[in-house]
Amino acid sequence: MTVTTDSVRSALEQGPEHGKVESHLHPAGSFDVADHEVPTGREEIWRFTPLKRLRGLHADAEFMPSATSCTWNTPEGVRVEGVSGDEARGLRGISGLVPNTRWAARVLAEVPSSLLIDVPADTEVAEPIVVELDGTDVAVTEAGHVAMRFGAHSKAVVVLNHTGSSSIAAVVEIAVGDGADVTVVSLQDWADDAVHLSHHQARVGRDATYKHAAISFGGDLVRMDANVTYDGPGGSAELLGLYFADAGQHIEHRIFADHTAPRTKSHAVYKGALQGEKAHTVWVGNVLIRKVAEGIETYEENRNLVLTDGCQADSIPNLEIETGEIEGAGHASATARFDDNQLFYLQSRGVSEAEAQRLVVHGFFNDLIRQVGVPSIEDRLLTTVEAELAKNVLKDVGSLAAFGSDD
Amino acid sequence: MSKLVITDLHVTVDTEDGPKEILKGVTLTIKEGETHAIMGPNGSGKSTLAYSIAGHPKYTITGGSVTLDGQDVLSLSVDERARAGLFLAMQYPVEVPGVSVSNFLRTAKTAIDGEAPKLRTWVKDVNAALEQLNLDPSFGTRNVNEGFSGGEKKRHEIAQLELLDPTVAVLDETDSGLDIDALKVVSEGVNRFRQREGKGVLLITHYTRILRYIEPDYVHVFVDGKVAESGGKELADQLEAEGYDKYVSAVR
């Protein structure tokens, strides 16, 4: 039913003659599409993804004129705009991204325009910048590039909200200036037939704080790689994820915290629930602590709650350590059904089994939703979790008035 | 007249070597207004008795009966037993991440009463219950049992006892792991409950210490899955002086 594997590699343990570990965490990378083979599915970075359902986005599907509408608000002091030509070309790679896949190289080479979100230095943006992406035609294969540039000591929240039907490959680059405080939330609330392949690459400046939240509910196939590197010491990244896979859905989240600077931090928490036949989730948590990255701290955690038979959750924390001079490195991974003791405790207080299950699932996600820390989407997330639960296992339970009005 | 009647109860638990009998014919009647203490050495089956009455799925009833006011308890689900008036204060209360104490209490109260409590009086009742057990009002915002100290867990159990107001309370080693101050606070809570009209208490304990604060009407010595001897509270004093040795050696 479930598979959990785990690997921790340490260059130190392999003796002094090995400077570096051979692994997929050290790709050469290239902007030239010709340098990347079309993946076969046997590669480490593709082995869980059902390529056949990607509609060619991983290979050479034509990037057609977009059928996904894109609208946004523009809070004062911020520039949000579609740009093209030299300006768009100048934004390719602003996060330090050098593509390690054919599809990302193609997006950067072929997409004529970019959506630029530009927050100048020392600017604090009070309201979230919300970009609504609403797909209208799943038969149109398309690609997009988003560039977010946050100046030094700026503070902002950006929400990318994906709805409707789309077949889209998207590269999102995020440059976080020194001392900036940035939250990026990507909400995948697609219709059932959507296919979404995305790569979010962030470069975190000196002493900057970066929070990334990946929230996936809808879509036939959603795969997101959320990567972080550091541009100086003292940067901190919090990588959060919440996903809910229904029958037949493939939801895959990969993170990569590449500790490229000393005294940096990464903290990842991804939580998922699965229900229904052939619901499949994948979480791969890559952390690389480079030789230069002394005094860093990292912790990554993935928890999956399996609500019905027939689901599969793959969970793979993967930690590579090239220096022993660190503050801390840890990981945790757990995939389980309902905890009988939790249900017993709640039921022994008179709460019916179905209500107890519902409380447990809400509780499972609650802390994480609070950690996202964007009040305007908290209610929506709670409602969506509720709707997911109503679909399947807990469909017979009436509304639980106590929930939602809490504290 | 409310009454918990346990008759010739046999219970097994599944082990690697097949089912193992833990309770070997327990017979006990708790009438309203009575407090019964069950004392016994480790492994005698005291906690199994508590969990079997509450309906934990780990235990299989192979014989006997349990009735509450004539109603067959064993045919009810766990939550139905609670709604029928049974309460189990657990030795190891379970963490429920992400569910706040106040949400939990309100959900439980709503389930037990069949309707949501009136908001204004409920908040007052909760705060009063927490305060009497020396729990800060901010306790309500914490997640159920998560990060609680041993004493906080037990005080939280007794706060639930007072708020949910069952007919019969089974207290499973509520005294274990408590310092003397916490023991007094918890005992006062149990005594407030006992003073209410028509309540029965089954107090399971390893130590005589708690019986100085909660005075039982009856004491039962529990050994090898059944009651070996019953008496008044003087039996506890005898156990204090002599220990369980003579009972344990008698069954060997």
XYZ file of C-alpha atoms in Angstrom:
659
model
C 0.000 0.000 0.000
C 2.681 2.482 0.908
C 6.359 2.766 0.257
C 8.773 4.666 2.370
C 12.446 4.696 1.654
C 15.139 6.796 3.019
C 18.692 7.628 2.260
C 21.347 9.647 3.963
C 24.656 9.909 2.225
C 27.671 11.459 3.719
C 30.832 12.296 1.875
C 32.613 12.284 5.204
C 31.698 8.680 5.863
C 33.143 7.624 2.537
C 36.654 8.645 3.468
C 38.923 11.513 2.481
C 39.542 10.348 -1.092
C 35.979 11.256 -2.084
C 35.425 14.975 -2.242
C 31.929 14.705 -3.651
C 29.166 12.187 -3.748
C 27.913 10.939 -7.080
C 24.251 11.832 -7.104
C 21.533 13.634 -8.987
C 22.051 16.640 -6.698
C 25.043 17.747 -8.775
C 23.693 18.212 -12.296
C 25.800 20.175 -14.759
C 22.880 22.270 -16.009
C 22.632 24.139 -19.292
C 20.505 26.763 -20.991
C 20.980 24.941 -24.286
C 18.004 22.676 -24.974
C 20.204 20.369 -27.087
C 22.262 19.526 -24.000
C 19.255 17.778 -22.427
C 17.949 14.420 -23.575
C 14.229 13.726 -23.578
C 13.717 11.783 -20.343
C 12.748 8.116 -20.555
C 11.298 7.844 -17.068
C 14.188 5.779 -15.746
C 16.154 8.814 -14.532
C 16.310 9.384 -10.786
C 14.468 12.679 -11.108
C 11.693 11.203 -13.258
C 11.247 7.703 -11.888
C 7.983 8.409 -10.066
C 6.352 10.649 -12.679
C 3.929 9.030 -15.169
C 5.427 10.666 -18.270
C 2.614 9.457 -20.511
C 0.179 11.723 -18.713
C 2.347 14.848 -19.165
C 1.012 15.486 -22.699
C 4.582 15.840 -23.959
C 5.435 18.786 -21.698
C 8.574 16.990 -20.497
C 9.602 16.332 -24.095
C 8.854 18.436 -27.147
C 5.179 19.361 -26.982
C 4.561 22.588 -28.839
C 4.250 25.619 -26.543
C 1.108 27.122 -28.057
C -0.357 30.586 -27.527
C -1.682 30.627 -23.988
C -5.243 29.583 -23.182
C -4.762 30.412 -19.529
C -5.967 33.809 -18.451
C -3.647 35.680 -16.148
C -4.819 38.562 -13.981
C -3.384 40.247 -10.931
C -3.642 43.106 -8.514
C -0.947 45.742 -8.260
C -0.479 47.094 -4.751
C 1.112 50.507 -4.447
C 4.855 50.658 -4.956
C 5.007 47.348 -6.828
C 5.391 46.603 -10.501
C 3.492 43.607 -11.829
C 3.563 43.361 -15.592
C 3.956 41.078 -18.541
C 7.274 41.929 -20.204
C 8.873 40.767 -23.451
C 11.929 41.267 -25.619
C 15.239 42.135 -24.021
C 13.688 42.803 -20.646
C 12.153 39.311 -20.567
C 15.406 37.739 -21.728
C 17.240 39.595 -18.978
C 15.031 37.942 -16.391
C 15.924 34.390 -17.420
C 18.105 32.965 -14.700
C 17.676 35.773 -12.148
C 17.266 33.125 -9.447
C 20.560 31.526 -10.434
C 18.661 28.762 -12.192
C 20.610 26.821 -14.772
C 18.157 24.284 -16.201
C 18.807 20.627 -15.500
C 15.824 19.409 -17.468
C 14.939 19.702 -21.104
C 11.551 21.173 -20.343
C 12.879 23.987 -18.129
C 15.553 24.814 -20.728
C 12.838 24.936 -23.395
C 10.657 27.241 -21.288
C 13.509 29.696 -20.768
C 14.542 29.530 -24.435
C 11.150 29.615 -26.119
C 8.659 31.587 -24.038
C 8.550 35.082 -25.557
C 7.350 36.953 -22.478
C 7.597 36.802 -18.705
C 5.404 37.927 -15.880
C 7.538 40.226 -13.756
C 6.776 40.948 -10.119
C 9.146 43.642 -9.010
C 9.238 44.834 -5.414
C 11.805 47.616 -4.936
C 14.248 47.687 -2.060
C 12.920 48.795 1.332
C 9.315 48.459 0.166
C 6.844 46.762 2.490
C 3.755 45.612 0.629
C 0.792 45.437 2.973
C -1.587 43.299 0.919
C -0.736 40.071 -0.880
C 0.045 40.283 -4.579
C -2.356 37.730 -6.030
C -1.909 36.336 -9.517
C -4.929 34.417 -10.807
C -4.134 31.835 -13.466
C -7.273 30.290 -14.882
C -6.943 27.621 -17.573
C -9.609 27.416 -20.255
C -8.412 24.678 -22.632
C -6.636 21.527 -21.567
C -5.849 20.670 -25.211
C -3.532 23.670 -25.450
C -0.039 22.773 -24.261
C 1.683 25.909 -23.097
C 4.510 27.307 -21.005
C 5.084 30.275 -18.756
C 7.871 32.124 -16.998
C 7.366 34.161 -13.853
C 10.158 36.289 -12.431
C 9.878 37.708 -8.936
C 12.461 40.208 -7.805
C 12.414 41.384 -4.217
C 14.799 44.215 -3.390
C 16.917 44.347 -0.255
C 14.902 44.683 2.961
C 11.590 44.524 1.128
C 8.661 42.599 2.502
C 5.913 41.006 0.423
C 3.543 38.086 -0.020
C 2.803 36.663 -3.479
C 0.050 34.146 -4.161
C -0.112 32.221 -7.441
C -3.580 30.770 -7.728
C -4.096 28.070 -10.368
C -7.634 27.099 -11.358
C -9.432 25.665 -14.392
C -8.098 23.295 -17.044
C -4.614 23.683 -18.398
C -1.607 21.742 -19.678
C 1.197 23.974 -18.574
C 4.916 23.923 -17.951
C 5.981 26.826 -15.753
C 9.275 28.115 -14.465
C 9.023 30.503 -11.527
C 12.175 32.328 -10.513
C 12.420 34.127 -7.224
C 15.283 36.448 -6.309
C 15.130 37.419 -2.640
C 17.316 40.403 -1.829
C 19.491 40.747 1.260
C 17.434 41.100 4.423
C 14.128 40.760 2.579
C 11.132 38.891 4.016
C 9.205 37.089 1.315
C 6.366 34.589 1.198
C 5.393 32.841 -2.031
C 2.289 30.656 -2.004
C 1.409 28.505 -4.990
C -2.082 27.082 -4.890
C -2.900 24.263 -7.322
C -6.667 24.157 -7.213
C -7.006 22.866 -10.769
C -9.909 21.104 -12.420
C -9.592 17.300 -12.604
C -7.993 17.169 -16.064
C -5.198 19.731 -15.626
C -1.523 18.864 -16.071
C 0.964 21.140 -14.366
C 4.713 20.778 -14.441
C 6.538 23.488 -12.541
C 9.918 24.454 -11.211
C 10.209 27.129 -8.536
C 13.771 28.276 -8.019
C 14.615 30.746 -5.274
C 17.869 32.438 -4.423
C 17.831 33.702 -0.857
C 19.964 36.717 -0.058
C 22.116 37.360 2.968
C 20.029 37.334 6.189
C 16.835 37.119 4.135
C 13.746 35.154 5.154
C 11.948 33.157 2.509
C 8.806 31.123 2.902
C 7.435 28.980 0.113
C 4.118 27.146 0.396
C 3.020 24.591 -2.192
C -0.617 23.623 -1.885
C -2.008 21.055 -4.307
C -5.552 19.784 -4.435
C -6.641 19.544 -8.056
C -5.319 18.354 -11.384
C -4.715 14.998 -13.037
C -0.970 15.355 -12.679
C 0.782 18.051 -10.677
C 4.506 18.012 -10.241
C 6.388 20.840 -8.603
C 10.062 21.158 -7.821
C 10.643 23.862 -5.207
C 14.347 24.607 -4.923
C 16.382 27.009 -2.838
C 19.958 28.222 -2.939
C 21.573 30.894 -0.802
C 23.357 34.028 -1.929
C 25.068 34.751 1.370
C 25.239 33.704 4.987
C 22.301 33.945 7.369
C 19.497 33.256 4.902
C 16.560 31.186 6.020
C 14.064 29.164 3.984
C 10.842 27.590 5.152
C 9.365 25.168 2.638
C 5.800 24.180 3.354
C 3.516 21.856 1.461
C -0.016 20.596 1.728
C -1.592 18.192 -0.721
C -4.697 16.094 -1.019
C -4.806 13.399 -3.698
C -8.056 11.818 -4.838
C -8.607 8.690 -6.940
C -6.365 8.623 -9.995
C -4.483 11.823 -9.161
C -0.703 12.027 -9.242
C 0.677 14.793 -7.047
C 4.433 15.036 -6.801
C 6.408 17.516 -4.765
C 10.149 17.697 -4.702
C 12.172 20.132 -2.722
C 15.854 20.855 -2.871
C 17.518 22.967 -0.219
C 21.014 23.506 -1.545
C 23.037 24.994 1.289
C 25.504 27.039 -0.701
C 26.419 29.475 2.075
C 27.356 29.222 5.750
C 24.941 29.688 8.661
C 21.877 29.268 6.478
C 18.708 27.469 7.505
C 16.151 25.320 5.786
C 13.038 23.893 7.339
C 10.614 21.842 5.271
C 7.243 20.453 6.315
C 5.042 18.728 3.738
C 1.801 17.058 4.722
C -0.514 15.112 2.500
C -3.671 13.060 2.572
C -4.684 10.417 0.058
C -8.060 8.904 -0.708
C -9.420 6.735 -3.471
C -8.184 4.127 -5.924
C -4.779 4.942 -7.473
C -4.317 8.223 -5.653
C -0.546 8.651 -5.771
C 1.612 11.193 -4.017
C 5.346 11.607 -4.139
C 7.523 13.662 -1.882
C 11.255 13.825 -2.408
C 13.103 16.022 0.035
C 16.625 16.749 -1.125
C 19.055 18.599 1.089
C 22.672 19.200 0.180
C 25.069 20.684 2.669
C 28.054 21.877 0.678
C 31.553 22.065 2.056
C 31.326 25.843 2.381
C 28.046 25.650 4.320
C 29.371 25.475 7.864
C 27.083 26.178 10.790
C 23.881 25.500 8.879
C 20.671 24.030 10.246
C 18.254 21.899 8.290
C 15.217 19.848 9.095
C 12.745 18.270 6.736
C 9.591 16.387 7.451
C 6.923 14.658 5.390
C 3.748 13.124 6.769
C 1.078 11.328 4.825
C -2.324 10.253 5.999
C -3.782 7.378 3.999
C -7.553 7.541 4.249
C -8.621 4.615 2.058
C -7.299 1.463 0.398
C -5.692 1.624 -3.016
C -3.490 4.697 -2.465
C 0.247 4.992 -2.706
C 2.452 7.542 -0.977
C 6.145 7.646 -1.781
C 8.239 9.630 0.643
C 11.975 10.010 0.272
C 14.115 12.285 2.408
C 17.573 12.543 0.923
C 20.338 14.296 2.804
C 23.876 14.781 1.496
C 26.482 16.178 3.800
C 29.863 17.480 2.663
C 30.842 19.151 5.911
C 30.426 17.955 9.471
C 30.653 21.486 10.853
C 26.928 22.063 11.130
C 24.424 23.062 13.807
C 21.914 20.394 12.964
C 20.453 18.217 10.240
C 17.443 16.002 10.589
C 14.566 14.489 8.771
C 11.377 12.612 9.467
C 8.973 10.753 7.242
C 5.817 8.920 8.198
C 2.988 7.438 6.171
C 0.111 5.947 8.067
C -3.570 5.364 8.353
C -5.649 6.843 11.122
C -4.130 6.285 14.525
C -6.498 3.923 16.381
C -5.559 5.441 19.710
C -6.449 8.959 18.558
C -9.801 7.785 17.282
C -10.425 5.797 20.469
C -9.616 8.801 22.630
C -12.023 11.048 20.743
C -14.739 8.402 20.588
C -14.411 7.709 24.297
C -15.577 11.314 24.715
C -18.765 10.604 22.807
C -17.591 11.781 19.380
C -18.733 9.452 16.569
C -16.108 7.630 14.526
C -16.685 9.705 11.391
C -16.525 12.977 13.309
C -13.399 11.785 15.064
C -11.766 11.046 11.702
C -12.706 14.473 10.501
C -11.255 16.169 13.562
C -8.027 14.251 13.121
C -7.686 15.203 9.440
C -8.435 18.848 10.133
C -5.960 18.787 12.989
C -3.378 17.166 10.729
C -3.548 20.120 8.339
C -4.443 22.912 10.778
C -0.992 23.690 12.106
C 0.416 23.786 8.610
C -2.312 26.105 7.347
C -1.495 28.460 10.214
C 2.187 28.306 9.368
C 1.461 29.498 5.838
C 0.542 32.693 7.653
C -1.552 34.356 4.948
C -4.912 35.034 6.646
C -6.735 35.763 3.404
C -6.199 32.205 2.168
C -6.502 30.342 5.481
C -10.294 30.179 5.345
C -10.189 29.060 1.770
C -7.763 26.259 2.606
C -9.919 25.078 5.496
C -12.960 25.072 3.216
C -11.092 23.149 0.532
C -9.934 20.530 3.028
C -13.550 20.242 4.141
C -14.719 19.768 0.549
C -12.076 17.103 -0.077
C -13.199 15.202 2.998
C -16.843 15.457 1.958
C -16.025 13.750 -1.348
C -15.133 10.396 -0.003
C -14.491 8.762 3.340
C -16.418 11.191 5.431
C -19.274 11.866 3.093
C -21.887 10.679 5.572
C -20.947 13.108 8.295
C -23.049 16.187 8.747
C -21.515 19.567 9.252
C -19.554 19.819 12.439
C -20.499 23.206 13.781
C -17.624 23.273 16.198
C -15.079 23.344 13.450
C -13.904 26.497 11.757
C -15.159 28.877 14.408
C -12.300 27.803 16.576
C -10.650 30.109 19.082
C -30.903 4.139 40.309
C -27.780 4.030 38.154
C -25.598 1.010 38.423
C -22.611 -0.472 36.581
C -22.695 -4.247 36.760
C -19.746 -6.325 35.563
C -20.441 -10.058 35.567
C -17.876 -12.813 34.957
C -16.027 -10.731 32.359
C -13.452 -12.585 30.263
C -11.188 -10.652 27.913
C -8.363 -11.697 25.601
C -5.785 -9.721 23.703
C -4.094 -10.841 20.488
C -0.408 -11.635 20.799
C 2.142 -13.151 18.426
C 1.398 -16.522 20.041
C -2.345 -16.163 19.578
C -4.991 -14.803 21.929
C -3.992 -14.437 25.566
C -6.574 -14.261 28.319
C -6.071 -11.186 30.508
C -9.351 -10.941 32.388
C -10.431 -14.268 33.829
C -13.897 -13.656 35.187
C -14.338 -10.229 36.770
C -17.493 -9.593 38.779
C -18.143 -6.195 40.284
C -21.139 -3.941 40.948
C -20.848 -0.175 41.356
C -24.002 1.466 42.615
C -24.692 5.153 42.434
C -22.888 7.220 45.001
C -20.226 4.546 45.478
C -16.508 4.754 44.910
C -14.661 1.497 44.357
C -10.888 1.301 44.345
C -9.219 -1.460 42.374
C -5.682 -2.124 43.461
C -3.250 -4.587 42.058
C 0.291 -5.253 40.969
C 1.585 -4.481 37.490
C 0.269 -6.819 34.853
C -2.742 -7.929 36.856
C -5.159 -6.647 34.183
C -6.405 -3.472 35.883
C -5.988 -1.289 32.814
C -7.428 -4.007 30.583
C -10.564 -3.861 32.700
C -10.767 -0.082 32.210
C -10.197 -0.231 28.444
C -12.563 -3.179 27.991
C -15.376 -1.305 29.703
C -14.698 1.693 27.423
C -14.524 -0.525 24.319
C -10.955 -0.282 23.050
C -10.712 -2.351 19.831
C -7.518 -4.044 20.998
C -9.430 -6.191 23.487
C -11.794 -9.052 22.685
C -14.589 -9.908 25.078
C -14.889 -13.690 25.238
C -17.442 -13.986 28.005
C -19.515 -12.240 30.629
C -21.452 -9.004 30.575
C -21.278 -5.327 31.461
C -24.461 -3.342 31.959
C -25.122 0.278 32.839
C -28.605 0.793 34.276
C -29.575 -2.488 32.682
C -28.325 -1.499 29.219
C -25.886 -3.906 27.554
C -22.694 -1.836 27.344
C -20.724 -4.408 25.354
C -23.044 -4.155 22.353
C -22.422 -0.394 22.092
C -19.679 1.339 20.114
C -17.058 3.355 21.994
C -18.835 6.671 21.424
C -22.240 5.189 22.278
C -20.840 4.018 25.615
C -19.673 7.547 26.349
C -23.048 8.954 25.407
C -24.693 6.325 27.650
C -22.822 7.836 30.601
C -19.421 6.125 30.829
C -16.185 8.045 31.110
C -12.623 6.747 31.087
C -9.844 8.953 32.433
C -6.813 7.473 30.750
C -3.443 6.667 32.181
C -1.802 7.816 28.961
C -4.048 10.427 27.308
C -3.488 10.594 23.560
C -2.115 13.565 21.618
C -4.382 14.903 18.885
C -2.220 17.304 16.840
C -3.872 20.420 15.471
C -7.063 20.040 17.540
C -7.347 22.654 20.275
C -8.531 21.794 23.766
C -11.465 24.196 23.470
C -12.579 22.749 20.137
C -12.200 19.238 21.536
C -14.180 19.994 24.698
C -16.973 21.688 22.786
C -17.159 18.859 20.234
C -17.284 16.258 23.007
C -19.899 18.178 24.993
C -22.029 18.586 21.872
C -21.771 14.856 21.150
C -22.635 13.834 24.721
C -25.580 16.215 25.078
C -26.861 15.837 21.525
C -26.839 19.623 21.119
C -24.270 22.391 21.192
C -23.800 23.972 24.627
C -24.972 27.555 25.031
C -21.948 29.642 24.159
C -21.940 32.089 27.049
C -22.392 29.617 29.891
C -20.123 27.105 28.207
C -17.134 29.440 28.061
C -17.705 30.253 31.709
C -17.984 26.578 32.634
C -14.808 25.688 30.769
C -12.825 28.501 32.334
C -14.101 27.564 35.788
C -13.222 23.895 35.278
C -9.732 24.760 34.053
C -9.156 27.194 36.879
C -10.204 24.713 39.558
C -7.580 22.343 38.204
C -4.917 25.079 38.151
C -4.876 25.187 34.365
C -4.369 28.566 32.729
C -7.266 29.797 30.512
C -4.799 29.857 27.586
C -4.776 26.063 27.957
C -7.818 26.023 25.676
C -5.773 27.156 22.687
C -3.212 24.380 23.019
C -3.496 21.187 21.004
C -4.998 18.246 22.885
C -2.309 16.636 25.058
C 0.453 17.866 22.766
C 3.430 19.013 24.782
C 1.457 18.674 28.020
C 3.382 17.704 31.137
C 2.289 14.495 32.850
C 0.397 16.527 35.425
C -1.324 18.685 32.802
C -2.548 15.580 30.981
C -4.147 14.186 34.141
C -5.668 17.524 35.152
C -7.072 17.855 31.643
C -8.689 14.410 32.017
C -10.365 15.474 35.241
C -11.502 18.784 33.711
C -13.234 16.683 31.057
C -14.797 14.525 33.769
C -16.298 17.593 35.414
C -17.489 19.160 32.154
C -18.880 16.056 30.452
C -20.590 14.904 33.646
C -20.931 11.133 33.071
C -22.788 8.741 35.405
C -19.882 6.377 35.967
C -16.234 7.387 35.795
C -13.427 4.879 35.406
C -10.142 6.446 36.461
C -7.174 4.459 35.190
C -4.107 5.221 37.305
C -4.949 8.900 37.312
C -2.495 9.277 40.192
C 0.546 7.840 38.451
C 3.286 10.324 37.712
C 1.754 13.127 39.788
C 3.587 15.110 42.423
C 1.789 15.689 45.688
C 0.370 19.111 44.740
C -1.015 17.856 41.448
C -2.389 14.781 43.199
C -4.328 17.005 45.602
C -5.719 19.147 42.777
C -6.780 16.085 40.795
C -8.305 14.422 43.883
C -10.321 17.543 44.674
C -11.720 17.420 41.143
C -12.718 13.784 41.545
C -14.288 14.545 44.929
C -16.330 17.415 43.435
C -17.610 14.931 40.864
C -18.454 12.335 43.554
C -20.519 14.876 45.450
C -22.853 15.240 42.523
C -26.094 13.247 42.675
C -25.920 9.590 41.643
C -22.316 9.260 40.452
C -20.261 6.085 40.533
C -16.458 5.934 40.458
C -14.136 3.047 39.662
C -10.693 4.126 40.758
C -7.854 1.981 39.443
C -4.529 2.487 41.126
C -1.234 0.851 41.877
C -0.562 2.926 44.975
C -2.502 3.601 48.171
C -1.373 7.246 48.163
C -4.385 8.621 46.262
C -6.783 6.896 48.679
C -5.749 9.390 51.362
C -7.430 12.077 49.262
C -10.199 10.088 47.611
C -11.740 7.868 50.226
C -13.197 4.718 48.676
C -16.269 2.880 49.920
C -14.872 -0.447 48.758
C -11.418 -1.745 47.946
C -10.795 -4.710 45.659
C -7.500 -6.482 45.249
C -6.997 -7.381 41.613
C -4.613 -10.216 40.812
C -4.172 -12.348 37.700
C -7.215 -11.018 35.881
C -9.791 -11.151 38.644
C -10.787 -9.821 42.015
C -8.871 -11.743 44.680
C -10.344 -10.045 47.712
C -12.829 -7.282 48.490
C -13.264 -5.204 51.582
C -13.688 -1.727 52.986
C -11.072 0.989 52.989
C -9.152 -0.802 55.735
C -8.070 -3.288 53.066
C -6.025 -0.506 51.512
C -4.175 0.029 54.784
C -3.422 -3.652 54.938
C -2.058 -3.568 51.357
C 0.037 -0.552 52.252
C 1.649 -2.507 55.084
C 1.902 -5.944 53.474
C 2.004 -5.369 49.727
C 0.580 -7.728 47.105
C 2.939 -10.616 47.798
C 0.542 -12.970 49.470
C -2.026 -12.588 46.687
C 0.538 -12.979 43.953
C 2.083 -16.090 45.496
C -1.382 -17.572 45.979
C -2.012 -17.675 42.226
C 1.397 -19.081 41.302
